[in-house]
Amino acid sequence: MITARQYIDEVKLRLLRNNVNADFDDMTILSQINRARRNVVSMTVDIFPEFFINKTIITVSEPYGINYEPTLSTNKYGGGEIIVHRYNISEGDFIKPLEVWLDFIDIVLGVRRVWQVRIVTRKEFHNTLKHSMNAPLPSSMVCCFEQNITNGSTSLIIGFDGTNFKEFIYNPACCDLHVYYFCLPVDLELYSDSNLGSIVYPEPFSKDMEYDIPPHLQELVILQAILYLLISLKQQGVYQRFKDEFNIVWSMIYSNKEIEKYQKETLLPSKKPIEGVNFPINLLNLSNEGGE
Amino acid sequence: MVPHFKYTYRQIINEAMLLIEPYINIYNFDTSTIINQLIMAMRNMVYSLIPLKLWAFKNTVAIKHRSVVPLDFVKDIALVIQGDDANDFVVEARRVNFREYYQLWNWENCHHWNFARLLQPIYTFAGEPNVENRRMLIYIAPNNDFFNGGLPNFYSILEMPVGLLRGILEYYSVPSTLFTLDSELPFPDEFAELLVLDLCIRFLSYSADPYKIINLHRDILEKRRNLWNTFASQVIQERKEMDIFVEPTPPVSDLPPIKGEMENELT
């Protein structure tokens, strides 16, 4: 319900009211707004996870096809083999994985199934493939993620039980990995007024809408963008004033999130611990939240 | 006596203008700006005031499985699943984390003691690319996702619904931006004072005396601190009362007799 134009107006208005007459053009402000949005998402992705989830679908290739990783594939303890594939995740907004599902129509019964893939850390991946008690089962694959420092690309490494993969799972018609992950927001664009009413695509004032940042965090974005813009100016007093305001808004959001955890037992007293009153009184001490 | 009616937008703006009147002139004041600032102030304050008044700031929307969540969504309260007709069931779904969604929903590998049923539906939120933008969707289970018939026994055990489950999502939301000046303020009246102060601090800036701004800041902090302290003492009080209610404790020893009362002889 807020657009790129409204963000820019809000930033300009507040700068003007603080007598900052520096000549910031729209595109400079917009790029700082986009930077601020990314920063706000990084700050809040752990406390508001449901707002920043995205999904991508990767098509699984043949068992010994181009994504086959011979150096990681191994023999299974007690017989059989583990087939390891490596898929590049091309999504640039990928922060960290949440869930991986394998969606396929099995080639024996023709039934469509979705199996969850276990996510393990990179360090335990090899051991997991080798363990006899913890190896990839026919119905539970194991995967891990890694990011290359040389080119920055993120890849998904997944280990299948070889026999099952070849004889049951792999179906050229339908075999996909659904990767849910935490994401950074897309950048907002600004379409000039001259496009208004024309058939130029994308349409102005409808495609530059804010879809990624929830409404209660948009104030943080505005304040953060103003701070970014003020860094280059010698306006220490104004900078400090906005910094204080940013701290106040941020501390309100953070302390309310903490209080939410205690509300369940407050509202449902039968679920509370027995001794004493566990309400986090110290969270209500608001004297250290910046301000004057 | 004049009874109190609910605040309107116009009254809030008037009150704010009375406070900042010495500092406004034709160069730094216009009505549309202050209305905009009022909207921004309300949007900003909603999340911080939810714990103080859990039954305010509520909005509802009719949704189905994989519906797009509205853009004014702040936090969910409850999801009530409707039946297909008046004789059908109405149940409340429970909110689950997305990480446990698979185990509760999947037709083949789900928990058999805890999976989503028609009488115990679940819901969660996840984002997906939607047309051109990533949007936040609501997932309601049980559902027929990724299901092309399957094995007959699974179908009967898992109570697959005929169509998509639909229901009413109740959620905390920010106020709408569509209103007239004489509309009622969609904010609880006890927070109106805070709203006026917040509006003033947004509107006053360089144009005002810096000491005035400092005083306003102090007023806001003090007001918020008072609200929070009232809230905390209320929580503690309720907790004490409910403690007694939930776990009645027998008296350890007899009370001593008060003056004029016979000594009791309970053993």
Coordinates of C-alpha atoms in Angstrom, one line a residue, chain B:
Chain B
M1 CA -22.8 17.4 30.1
V2 CA -21.6 16.5 26.6
P3 CA -21.0 12.9 26.1
H4 CA -17.7 11.8 24.6
F5 CA -17.9 10.5 21.0
K6 CA -15.1 8.7 19.4
Y7 CA -12.3 10.8 18.0
T8 CA -12.4 11.8 14.4
Y9 CA -9.4 12.5 12.2
R10 CA -10.3 16.2 12.2
Q11 CA -10.2 16.3 16.0
I12 CA -6.8 14.7 16.2
I13 CA -5.4 17.1 13.7
N14 CA -7.0 20.1 15.5
E15 CA -5.5 19.0 18.8
A16 CA -2.0 18.6 17.2
M17 CA -2.4 22.0 15.6
L18 CA -3.2 23.6 18.9
L19 CA 0.0 22.3 20.3
I20 CA 2.3 23.3 17.5
E21 CA 0.4 26.5 16.6
P22 CA 3.2 28.9 17.5
Y23 CA 5.5 27.2 15.0
I24 CA 3.5 26.9 11.9
N25 CA 3.1 29.4 9.1
I26 CA 2.0 29.3 5.5
Y27 CA 5.4 28.1 4.4
N28 CA 5.7 25.0 6.6
F29 CA 2.1 23.8 7.0
D30 CA -0.5 22.3 4.7
T31 CA -3.4 20.0 5.5
S32 CA -2.5 17.2 3.2
T33 CA 0.9 16.9 4.7
I34 CA -0.4 16.6 8.2
I35 CA -2.9 14.0 7.1
N36 CA -0.2 12.0 5.5
Q37 CA 1.9 12.3 8.7
L38 CA -1.1 11.1 10.7
I39 CA -1.4 8.0 8.5
M40 CA 2.3 7.3 8.9
A41 CA 2.1 7.8 12.6
M42 CA -0.7 5.3 13.0
R43 CA 1.0 2.8 10.7
N44 CA 4.1 3.1 12.8
M45 CA 2.4 2.8 16.2
V46 CA 0.2 -0.2 15.6
Y47 CA 2.7 -2.9 16.2
S48 CA 4.0 -1.3 19.4
L49 CA 0.5 -0.9 20.8
I50 CA -0.8 -4.4 20.1
P51 CA 0.4 -5.9 23.4
L52 CA -1.4 -3.2 25.3
K53 CA -4.8 -3.9 23.7
L54 CA -4.9 -7.3 22.2
W55 CA -8.5 -6.9 21.0
A56 CA -8.0 -3.8 19.0
F57 CA -6.4 -3.2 15.6
K58 CA -8.3 -6.2 14.2
N59 CA -9.2 -6.8 10.5
T60 CA -10.7 -9.8 8.8
V61 CA -10.5 -11.2 5.3
A62 CA -12.0 -14.2 3.6
I63 CA -9.3 -16.5 2.3
K64 CA -8.7 -19.9 0.8
H65 CA -5.7 -22.2 0.7
R66 CA -2.8 -20.4 -1.1
S67 CA -4.6 -17.0 -1.1
V68 CA -2.4 -13.9 -1.1
V69 CA -2.2 -12.3 2.4
P70 CA -3.4 -8.6 2.3
L71 CA -0.7 -5.9 2.3
D72 CA -1.9 -4.4 5.6
F73 CA -1.2 -7.6 7.4
V74 CA 0.9 -7.3 10.6
K75 CA 0.2 -10.4 12.6
D76 CA -2.3 -13.2 12.6
I77 CA -4.9 -13.7 15.4
A78 CA -6.9 -16.7 14.3
L79 CA -8.1 -18.5 11.3
V80 CA -11.7 -19.8 11.4
I81 CA -12.5 -22.5 8.8
Q82 CA -16.0 -22.4 7.5
G83 CA -18.0 -25.3 6.3
D84 CA -19.6 -25.6 2.9
D85 CA -23.1 -24.9 4.2
A86 CA -24.9 -23.9 7.3
N87 CA -25.0 -27.4 8.7
D88 CA -21.4 -28.0 8.2
F89 CA -18.6 -27.6 10.8
V90 CA -16.9 -24.4 11.8
V91 CA -13.4 -25.0 13.4
E92 CA -10.5 -22.9 14.3
A93 CA -7.2 -23.8 12.6
R94 CA -4.0 -23.9 14.6
R95 CA -0.9 -21.9 13.5
V96 CA 2.2 -24.0 12.9
N97 CA 5.7 -23.1 12.0
F98 CA 6.6 -23.7 8.3
R99 CA 9.3 -26.1 9.3
E100 CA 6.7 -28.5 10.8
Y101 CA 4.2 -27.9 8.1
Y102 CA 5.4 -30.8 6.0
Q103 CA 5.2 -33.4 8.8
L104 CA 1.6 -32.4 9.5
W105 CA 0.4 -32.0 6.0
N106 CA 2.0 -34.5 3.6
W107 CA -0.3 -37.3 2.6
E108 CA 2.3 -40.0 2.7
N109 CA 4.9 -39.1 5.4
C110 CA 2.9 -37.2 7.9
H111 CA 2.6 -37.9 11.6
H112 CA -0.2 -40.3 12.2
W113 CA -1.0 -39.0 15.6
N114 CA -0.9 -35.3 14.8
F115 CA -1.7 -34.7 11.1
A116 CA -4.0 -32.0 9.8
R117 CA -7.6 -33.2 9.6
L118 CA -10.8 -31.5 8.6
L119 CA -11.6 -31.1 12.2
Q120 CA -8.1 -30.1 13.2
P121 CA -6.8 -28.0 10.3
I122 CA -3.5 -26.1 10.4
Y123 CA -2.2 -23.0 8.7
T124 CA 1.1 -21.3 8.1
F125 CA 2.6 -18.6 5.9
A126 CA 5.1 -18.7 3.2
G127 CA 6.2 -16.6 0.3
E128 CA 6.1 -17.6 -3.3
P129 CA 6.6 -15.9 -6.6
N130 CA 3.2 -14.8 -7.6
V131 CA 2.6 -13.4 -11.2
E132 CA 5.4 -10.8 -11.1
N133 CA 6.1 -10.2 -7.5
R134 CA 6.9 -12.4 -4.5
R135 CA 3.8 -12.4 -2.3
M136 CA 3.1 -13.9 1.1
L137 CA 0.6 -16.7 0.9
I138 CA -1.4 -18.6 3.5
Y139 CA -1.2 -22.4 3.4
I140 CA -4.1 -24.3 4.9
A141 CA -4.0 -28.0 5.4
P142 CA -5.4 -30.6 4.8
N143 CA -5.3 -29.9 1.1
N144 CA -4.9 -31.6 -2.3
D145 CA -1.5 -30.1 -3.2
F146 CA 0.7 -32.5 -5.1
F147 CA -1.9 -35.2 -5.1
N148 CA -3.0 -37.0 -8.2
G149 CA -5.2 -39.7 -6.7
G150 CA -2.6 -41.6 -4.7
L151 CA -3.2 -44.8 -3.0
P152 CA -6.8 -45.4 -2.0
N153 CA -6.2 -46.2 1.6
F154 CA -4.3 -42.9 2.2
Y155 CA -7.2 -41.0 0.7
S156 CA -9.6 -42.5 3.2
I157 CA -7.4 -42.1 6.2
L158 CA -6.3 -38.5 5.6
E159 CA -9.7 -36.9 5.0
M160 CA -8.8 -35.0 1.9
P161 CA -11.2 -32.2 1.4
V162 CA -13.2 -32.0 -1.8
G163 CA -12.2 -28.4 -2.7
L164 CA -9.8 -25.9 -1.1
L165 CA -10.5 -25.1 2.5
R166 CA -11.7 -21.6 3.0
G167 CA -12.1 -19.5 6.0
I168 CA -11.9 -16.1 7.7
L169 CA -8.5 -14.9 8.7
E170 CA -8.5 -12.5 11.6
Y171 CA -5.4 -10.4 11.8
Y172 CA -3.9 -7.2 13.2
S173 CA -3.6 -4.7 10.5
V174 CA -2.6 -1.1 10.0
P175 CA -5.4 1.4 9.3
S176 CA -6.7 2.0 5.8
T177 CA -5.6 5.2 4.0
L178 CA -9.1 5.8 2.7
F179 CA -11.2 8.1 4.9
T180 CA -12.8 11.5 5.2
L181 CA -11.8 14.0 7.8
D182 CA -14.9 13.3 9.8
S183 CA -14.5 9.5 9.8
E184 CA -14.1 8.0 13.2
L185 CA -10.5 7.3 14.1
P186 CA -9.7 3.6 13.8
F187 CA -7.5 3.8 16.8
P188 CA -8.4 3.2 20.5
D189 CA -9.2 6.5 22.2
E190 CA -6.8 5.9 25.1
F191 CA -3.9 6.1 22.6
A192 CA -5.1 9.3 21.0
E193 CA -2.9 11.4 23.2
L194 CA 0.1 9.4 22.1
L195 CA -0.9 9.8 18.5
V196 CA -1.2 13.6 18.9
L197 CA 2.3 13.8 20.4
D198 CA 3.7 11.6 17.7
L199 CA 2.1 13.7 15.1
C200 CA 3.6 16.8 16.6
I201 CA 7.1 15.4 16.7
R202 CA 6.8 14.5 13.1
F203 CA 5.6 17.8 12.1
L204 CA 7.8 20.0 14.2
S205 CA 11.4 19.9 13.3
Y206 CA 13.8 22.6 12.4
S207 CA 11.1 25.2 12.3
A208 CA 10.5 24.9 16.0
D209 CA 12.4 25.8 19.0
P210 CA 14.8 22.9 19.8
Y211 CA 13.8 22.9 23.4
K212 CA 10.2 22.5 22.4
I213 CA 11.2 19.4 20.5
I214 CA 13.1 18.0 23.5
N215 CA 10.1 18.6 25.7
L216 CA 7.8 16.8 23.2
H217 CA 10.2 13.9 23.0
R218 CA 10.2 13.7 26.8
D219 CA 6.4 13.9 26.9
I220 CA 6.1 11.0 24.4
L221 CA 8.6 8.8 26.3
E222 CA 6.8 9.6 29.6
K223 CA 3.4 8.8 28.2
R224 CA 4.6 5.6 26.7
R225 CA 6.3 4.6 29.9
N226 CA 3.1 5.3 31.9
L227 CA 1.1 3.1 29.5
W228 CA 3.6 0.3 29.8
N229 CA 3.8 0.5 33.6
T230 CA 0.0 0.4 33.8
F231 CA 0.1 -2.6 31.5
A232 CA 2.7 -4.4 33.5
S233 CA 1.0 -3.9 36.8
Q234 CA -2.2 -5.1 35.3
V235 CA -0.5 -8.2 34.0
I236 CA 1.0 -8.9 37.4
Q237 CA -2.3 -8.4 39.1
E238 CA -4.1 -10.7 36.8
R239 CA -1.5 -13.3 37.2
K240 CA -1.9 -13.2 40.9
E241 CA -5.6 -13.5 40.7
M242 CA -5.5 -16.3 38.2
D243 CA -2.9 -18.1 40.2
I244 CA -5.4 -18.5 43.0
F245 CA -8.1 -19.4 40.5
V246 CA -6.1 -22.1 38.8
E247 CA -4.4 -23.7 41.7
P248 CA -6.4 -23.4 44.9
T249 CA -4.1 -24.0 47.8
P250 CA -5.5 -25.3 51.1
P251 CA -4.6 -23.1 54.1
V252 CA -1.6 -24.4 55.9
S253 CA -2.8 -23.4 59.4
D254 CA -5.9 -22.1 60.9
L255 CA -6.4 -18.4 60.9
P256 CA -6.3 -16.9 64.4
P257 CA -9.7 -15.9 65.7
I258 CA -10.5 -12.2 65.2
K259 CA -12.0 -10.3 68.1
G260 CA -15.5 -11.4 69.1
E261 CA -15.2 -14.7 67.2
M262 CA -15.1 -18.2 68.7
E263 CA -11.8 -20.0 68.4
N264 CA -12.3 -22.6 65.7
E265 CA -11.7 -26.2 66.4
L266 CA -10.6 -27.6 63.1
T267 CA -7.9 -30.1 63.4

